[in-house]
Amino acid sequence: MQPGAAAISLPQDEASSGRRRKPGARRLQILQTLATMLEDPKGEKVTTAALAAQLSVSEAALYRHFASKAQMFEGLIEFIETTIFGLINEISTKETSGLRQARRILQMLLDFAQTNRGMTRVLIGDALVNEHERLQERMNQLTERIEASLRQSFRVAATQGEMPPGIDPAARAALVVAYVVGRWHRFAKSGFRKAPAEGLDGQMLALVG
């Protein structure tokens, strides 16, 4: 499995209709269904009524597991945070070269969107329009944390002599994040037709070095 290939899914024994669901399985199923509905290329807003209909339950049944729609989105954001920063930590631990760290983090961020199309709409804030403002604030913080991780990798690269003198690690990290966010937007707005990593091989040197 490539970095970024994580996806919300129910274990087979829990997803089987003939077996009793384990505690928390219904919450996971709701999040999985919400993420799947966000993959609609038309980018239409997902309502709790539509989500309940997709699950063949009442809206009241949804609220037995989540206090609000915002809490459902928080569940998706927690998945994004856990997955992305878990992979960043893994890359930083296993890769000693600062430049290779940055390259692998960049590739992972694009691969994550490719594998988790519905999550891409959360990452760019498209799915959070008219939702609670704390959700967008949390996504802004996530982007800042990604930039901080890349900044650290570029600082390591600078101390290792992998970057030309005078290159600002902070400016380079900001450039890479701007590129990634732009690719996420392009992917979502194309109806998920334009792959996030399209042309990356030819652009990596200019972005990272």
CSV table of C-alpha atoms in Angstrom, one decimal, residues 116-199:
chain,number,residue,atom,x,y,z
A,116,ASN,CA,-9.5,9.6,-0.3
A,117,ARG,CA,-11.5,11.7,-2.8
A,118,GLY,CA,-14.2,12.7,-0.4
A,119,MET,CA,-11.6,13.8,2.2
A,120,THR,CA,-10.1,16.1,-0.4
A,121,ARG,CA,-13.3,18.2,-0.3
A,122,VAL,CA,-12.8,18.4,3.5
A,123,LEU,CA,-9.2,19.4,3.1
A,124,ILE,CA,-10.0,22.3,0.7
A,125,GLY,CA,-12.9,23.4,2.9
A,126,ASP,CA,-15.5,22.8,0.1
A,127,ALA,CA,-17.5,20.4,2.2
A,128,LEU,CA,-17.4,22.7,5.2
A,129,VAL,CA,-19.1,25.7,3.6
A,130,ASN,CA,-21.9,26.9,5.9
A,131,GLU,CA,-20.9,24.4,8.6
A,132,HIS,CA,-19.6,25.4,12.0
A,133,GLU,CA,-16.6,27.8,11.7
A,134,ARG,CA,-14.5,25.7,14.1
A,135,LEU,CA,-14.2,23.0,11.4
A,136,GLN,CA,-12.5,25.4,8.9
A,137,GLU,CA,-10.3,26.7,11.7
A,138,ARG,CA,-9.2,23.1,12.4
A,139,MET,CA,-8.4,22.5,8.8
A,140,ASN,CA,-6.4,25.8,8.7
A,141,GLN,CA,-4.4,24.5,11.7
A,142,LEU,CA,-3.8,21.2,9.9
A,143,THR,CA,-2.3,23.0,6.9
A,144,GLU,CA,-0.1,25.1,9.2
A,145,ARG,CA,1.1,21.8,10.9
A,146,ILE,CA,1.9,20.3,7.5
A,147,GLU,CA,3.9,23.5,6.6
A,148,ALA,CA,5.8,23.3,9.9
A,149,SER,CA,6.7,19.6,9.2
A,150,LEU,CA,8.0,20.5,5.7
A,151,ARG,CA,9.9,23.5,7.2
A,152,GLN,CA,11.7,21.2,9.6
A,153,SER,CA,12.6,18.8,6.8
A,154,PHE,CA,14.1,21.7,4.7
A,155,ARG,CA,16.0,22.9,7.8
A,156,VAL,CA,17.5,19.4,8.1
A,157,ALA,CA,18.3,19.5,4.4
A,158,ALA,CA,20.0,22.9,4.9
A,159,THR,CA,22.2,21.6,7.7
A,160,GLN,CA,23.1,18.6,5.6
A,161,GLY,CA,24.2,20.8,2.8
A,162,GLU,CA,21.5,19.5,0.5
A,163,MET,CA,20.1,23.0,-0.3
A,164,PRO,CA,22.0,25.9,-2.0
A,165,PRO,CA,23.1,28.6,0.4
A,166,GLY,CA,20.6,31.4,0.9
A,167,ILE,CA,17.5,29.1,0.4
A,168,ASP,CA,14.9,30.0,3.1
A,169,PRO,CA,13.4,26.7,4.5
A,170,ALA,CA,10.2,28.6,5.6
A,171,ALA,CA,9.7,30.1,2.1
A,172,ARG,CA,10.3,26.7,0.4
A,173,ALA,CA,7.8,25.0,2.8
A,174,ALA,CA,5.2,27.6,2.1
A,175,LEU,CA,5.7,27.1,-1.7
A,176,VAL,CA,5.2,23.3,-1.4
A,177,VAL,CA,2.1,23.7,0.7
A,178,ALA,CA,0.7,26.2,-1.8
A,179,TYR,CA,1.4,23.7,-4.6
A,180,VAL,CA,-0.3,20.8,-2.7
A,181,VAL,CA,-3.4,22.9,-1.8
A,182,GLY,CA,-3.6,24.0,-5.4
A,183,ARG,CA,-3.4,20.4,-6.6
A,184,TRP,CA,-6.1,19.4,-4.1
A,185,HIS,CA,-8.4,22.1,-5.4
A,186,ARG,CA,-7.7,21.2,-9.0
A,187,PHE,CA,-8.5,17.5,-8.3
A,188,ALA,CA,-11.8,18.3,-6.6
A,189,LYS,CA,-12.9,21.0,-9.0
A,190,SER,CA,-12.2,18.7,-12.0
A,191,GLY,CA,-14.7,16.2,-10.6
A,192,PHE,CA,-11.7,14.1,-9.5
A,193,ARG,CA,-10.5,13.6,-13.1
A,194,LYS,CA,-7.2,15.4,-12.9
A,195,ALA,CA,-4.9,13.3,-10.7
A,196,PRO,CA,-3.2,15.4,-7.9
A,197,ALA,CA,0.3,14.0,-8.8
A,198,GLU,CA,0.0,14.5,-12.5
A,199,GLY,CA,3.3,15.9,-13.8
